[in-house]
mmCIF file of C-alpha atoms in Angstrom:
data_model
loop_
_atom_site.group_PDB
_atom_site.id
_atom_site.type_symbol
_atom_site.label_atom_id
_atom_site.label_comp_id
_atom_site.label_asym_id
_atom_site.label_seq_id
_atom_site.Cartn_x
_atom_site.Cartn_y
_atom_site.Cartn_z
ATOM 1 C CA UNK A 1 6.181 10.147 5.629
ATOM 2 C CA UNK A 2 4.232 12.328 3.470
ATOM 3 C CA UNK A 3 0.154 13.401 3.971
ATOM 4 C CA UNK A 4 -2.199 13.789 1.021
ATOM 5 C CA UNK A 5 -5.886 14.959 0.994
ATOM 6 C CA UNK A 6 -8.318 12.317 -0.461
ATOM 7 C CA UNK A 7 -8.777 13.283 -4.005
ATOM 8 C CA UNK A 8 -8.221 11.394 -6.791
ATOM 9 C CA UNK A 9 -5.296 13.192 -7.675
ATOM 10 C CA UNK A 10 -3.509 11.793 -4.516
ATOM 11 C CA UNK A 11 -2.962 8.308 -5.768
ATOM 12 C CA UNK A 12 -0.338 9.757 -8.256
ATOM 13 C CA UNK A 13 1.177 12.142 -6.368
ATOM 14 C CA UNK A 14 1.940 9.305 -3.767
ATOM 15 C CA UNK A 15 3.769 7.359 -6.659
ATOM 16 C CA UNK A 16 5.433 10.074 -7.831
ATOM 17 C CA UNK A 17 6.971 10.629 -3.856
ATOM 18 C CA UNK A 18 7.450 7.262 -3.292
ATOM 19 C CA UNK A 19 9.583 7.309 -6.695
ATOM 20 C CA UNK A 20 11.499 10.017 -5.420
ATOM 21 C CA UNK A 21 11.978 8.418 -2.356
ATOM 22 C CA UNK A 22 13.233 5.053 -3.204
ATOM 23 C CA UNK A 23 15.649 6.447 -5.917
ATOM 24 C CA UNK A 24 17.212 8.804 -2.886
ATOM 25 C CA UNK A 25 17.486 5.912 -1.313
ATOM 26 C CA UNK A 26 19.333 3.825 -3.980
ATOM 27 C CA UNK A 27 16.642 0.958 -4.370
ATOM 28 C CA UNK A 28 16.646 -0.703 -7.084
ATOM 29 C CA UNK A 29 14.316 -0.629 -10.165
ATOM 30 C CA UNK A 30 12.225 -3.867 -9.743
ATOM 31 C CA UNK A 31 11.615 -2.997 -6.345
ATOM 32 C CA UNK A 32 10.309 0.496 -6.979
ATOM 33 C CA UNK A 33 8.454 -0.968 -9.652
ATOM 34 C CA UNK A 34 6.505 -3.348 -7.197
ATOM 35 C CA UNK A 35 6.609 -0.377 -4.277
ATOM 36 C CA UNK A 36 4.977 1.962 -7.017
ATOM 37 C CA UNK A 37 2.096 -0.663 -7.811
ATOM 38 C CA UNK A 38 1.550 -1.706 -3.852
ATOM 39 C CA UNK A 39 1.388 2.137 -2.636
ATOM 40 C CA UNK A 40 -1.170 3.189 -5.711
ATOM 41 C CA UNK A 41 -3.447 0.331 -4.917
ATOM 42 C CA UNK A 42 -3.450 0.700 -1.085
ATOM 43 C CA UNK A 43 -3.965 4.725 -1.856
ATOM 44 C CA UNK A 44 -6.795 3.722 -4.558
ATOM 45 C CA UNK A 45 -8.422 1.249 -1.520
ATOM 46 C CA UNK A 46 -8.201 3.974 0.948
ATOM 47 C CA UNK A 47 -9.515 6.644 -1.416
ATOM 48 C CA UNK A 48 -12.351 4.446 -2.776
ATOM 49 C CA UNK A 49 -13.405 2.307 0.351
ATOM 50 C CA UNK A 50 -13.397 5.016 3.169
ATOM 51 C CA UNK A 51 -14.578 8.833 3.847
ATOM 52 C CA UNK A 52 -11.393 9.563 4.636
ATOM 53 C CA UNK A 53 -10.697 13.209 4.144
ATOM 54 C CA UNK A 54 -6.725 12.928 4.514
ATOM 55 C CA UNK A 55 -4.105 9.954 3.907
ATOM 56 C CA UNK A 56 -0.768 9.447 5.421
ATOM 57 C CA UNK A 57 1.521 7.614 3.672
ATOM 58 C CA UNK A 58 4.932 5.985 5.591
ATOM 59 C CA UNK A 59 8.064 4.449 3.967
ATOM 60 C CA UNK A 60 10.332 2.454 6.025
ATOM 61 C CA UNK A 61 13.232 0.376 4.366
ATOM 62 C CA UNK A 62 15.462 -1.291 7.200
ATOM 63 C CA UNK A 63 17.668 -4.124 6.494
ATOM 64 C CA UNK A 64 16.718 -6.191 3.729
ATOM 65 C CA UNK A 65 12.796 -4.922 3.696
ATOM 66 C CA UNK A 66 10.904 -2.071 2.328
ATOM 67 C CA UNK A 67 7.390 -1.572 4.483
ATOM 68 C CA UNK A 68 4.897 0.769 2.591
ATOM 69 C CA UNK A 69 1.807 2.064 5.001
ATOM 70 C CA UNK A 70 -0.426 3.828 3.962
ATOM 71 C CA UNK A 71 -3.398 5.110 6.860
ATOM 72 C CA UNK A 72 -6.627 6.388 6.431
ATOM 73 C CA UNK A 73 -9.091 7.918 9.153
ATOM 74 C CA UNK A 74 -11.374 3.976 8.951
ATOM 75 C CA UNK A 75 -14.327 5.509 7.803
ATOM 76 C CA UNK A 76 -15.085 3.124 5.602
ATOM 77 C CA UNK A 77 -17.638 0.392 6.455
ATOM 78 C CA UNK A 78 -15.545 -3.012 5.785
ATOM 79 C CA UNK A 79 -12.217 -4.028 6.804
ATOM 80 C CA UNK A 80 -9.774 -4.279 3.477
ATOM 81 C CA UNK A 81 -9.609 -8.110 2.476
ATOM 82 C CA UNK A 82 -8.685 -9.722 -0.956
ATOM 83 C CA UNK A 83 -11.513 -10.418 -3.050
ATOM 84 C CA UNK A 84 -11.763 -13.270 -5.863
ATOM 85 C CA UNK A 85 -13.114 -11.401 -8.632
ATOM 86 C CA UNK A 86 -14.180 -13.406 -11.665
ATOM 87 C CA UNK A 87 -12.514 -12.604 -15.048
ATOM 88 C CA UNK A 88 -15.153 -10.244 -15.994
ATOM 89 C CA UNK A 89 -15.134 -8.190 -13.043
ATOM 90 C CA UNK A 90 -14.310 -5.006 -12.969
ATOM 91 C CA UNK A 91 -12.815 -4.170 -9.522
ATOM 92 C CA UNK A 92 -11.433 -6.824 -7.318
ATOM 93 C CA UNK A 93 -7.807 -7.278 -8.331
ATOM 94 C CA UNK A 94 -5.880 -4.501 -5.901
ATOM 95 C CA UNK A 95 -5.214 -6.626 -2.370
ATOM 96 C CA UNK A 96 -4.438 -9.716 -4.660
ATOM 97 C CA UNK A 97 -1.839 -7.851 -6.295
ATOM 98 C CA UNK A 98 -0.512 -6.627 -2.798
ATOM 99 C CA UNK A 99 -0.529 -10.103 -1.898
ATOM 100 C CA UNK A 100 1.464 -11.549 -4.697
ATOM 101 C CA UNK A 101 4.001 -8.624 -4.972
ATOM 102 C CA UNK A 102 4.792 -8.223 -1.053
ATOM 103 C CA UNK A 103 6.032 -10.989 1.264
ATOM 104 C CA UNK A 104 3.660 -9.753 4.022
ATOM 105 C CA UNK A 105 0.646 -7.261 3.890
ATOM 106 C CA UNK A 106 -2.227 -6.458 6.659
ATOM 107 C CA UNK A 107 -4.637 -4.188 8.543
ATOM 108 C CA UNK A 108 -3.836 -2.578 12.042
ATOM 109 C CA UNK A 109 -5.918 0.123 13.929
ATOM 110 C CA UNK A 110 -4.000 3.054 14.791
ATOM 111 C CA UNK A 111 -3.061 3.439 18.120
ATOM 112 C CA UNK A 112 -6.224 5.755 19.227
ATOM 113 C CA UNK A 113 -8.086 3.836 16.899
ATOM 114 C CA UNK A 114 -9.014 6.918 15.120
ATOM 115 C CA UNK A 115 -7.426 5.246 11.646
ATOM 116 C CA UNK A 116 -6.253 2.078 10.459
ATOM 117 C CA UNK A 117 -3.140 1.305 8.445
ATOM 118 C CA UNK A 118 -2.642 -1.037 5.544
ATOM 119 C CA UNK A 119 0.404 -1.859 4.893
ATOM 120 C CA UNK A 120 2.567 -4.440 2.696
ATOM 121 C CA UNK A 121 6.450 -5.409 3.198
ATOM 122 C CA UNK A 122 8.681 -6.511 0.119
ATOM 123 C CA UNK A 123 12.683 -7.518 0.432
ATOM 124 C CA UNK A 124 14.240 -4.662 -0.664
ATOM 125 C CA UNK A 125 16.547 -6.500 -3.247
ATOM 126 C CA UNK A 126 13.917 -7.576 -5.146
ATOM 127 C CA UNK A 127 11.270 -10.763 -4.694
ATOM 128 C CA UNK A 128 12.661 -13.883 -3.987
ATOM 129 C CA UNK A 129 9.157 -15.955 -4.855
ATOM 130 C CA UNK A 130 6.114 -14.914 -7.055
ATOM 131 C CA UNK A 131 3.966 -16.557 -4.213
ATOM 132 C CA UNK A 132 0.866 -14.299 -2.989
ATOM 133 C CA UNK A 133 1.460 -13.793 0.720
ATOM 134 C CA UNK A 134 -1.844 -14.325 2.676
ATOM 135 C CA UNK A 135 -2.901 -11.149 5.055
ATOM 136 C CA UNK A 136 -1.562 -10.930 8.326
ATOM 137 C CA UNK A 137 -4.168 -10.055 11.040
#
């Protein structure tokens, strides 16, 4: 667990401690290649959809999954949802890739409901299916 301020700088220190992290750890390379891409876009979200003035970021790898979190303070006006962007859209992409890299993704309110956490789950040997997992609620 590691706590960044929301600046755009954050989104790459996050990868760089979730690299660090998951080679400790011993995971391998395709995974931390998907864990890399899942925690900068669910930073990016947090740091672009929300006033959030701090982010909180939470690795847990038990068993055979890896669950990234990463929990802003919801200040944002909408709840994070994949988007269909068209092919010349700029923005759009970030929850679909989530979706198609983890097994499992979703939204939960923090306890006192002062936050809410997005977070995505992978296997932790690597993905079994290239199949984009619909959010849970």
């Amino acid at each position: 667990m590691f706590g960044l301020p929301a600046v755009p700088v954050s989104a790459g220190e996050a990868r760089r401690r979730v690299r660090e992290l998951l080679e400790g750890w011993g995971v391998t390379q395709d995974v931390r290649e998907d864990a890399l891409l899942i925690t900068s876009e669910l930073v990016t979200n947090a740091l672009t959809h929300t006033t959030t003035e701090w982010i909180v970021c939470r690795l847990h790898l038990t068993g055979q999954r890896l669950r990234i979190e990463v929990e802003d303070q919801n200040r944002g006006s909408a709840q994070p949802a994949r988007r269909r962007p068209g092919p010349d859209d700029q923005n759009g992409r970030g929850l679909m890739l989530v979706g198609m890299l983890s097994s499992d993704w979703g939204v939960d309110e923090t306890p006192q409901r002062s936050g809410r956490v997005v977070w995505a789950e992978l296997p932790s040997e690597g993905r079994e299916t290239a199949e984009p997992a619909p959010p849970t609620a």
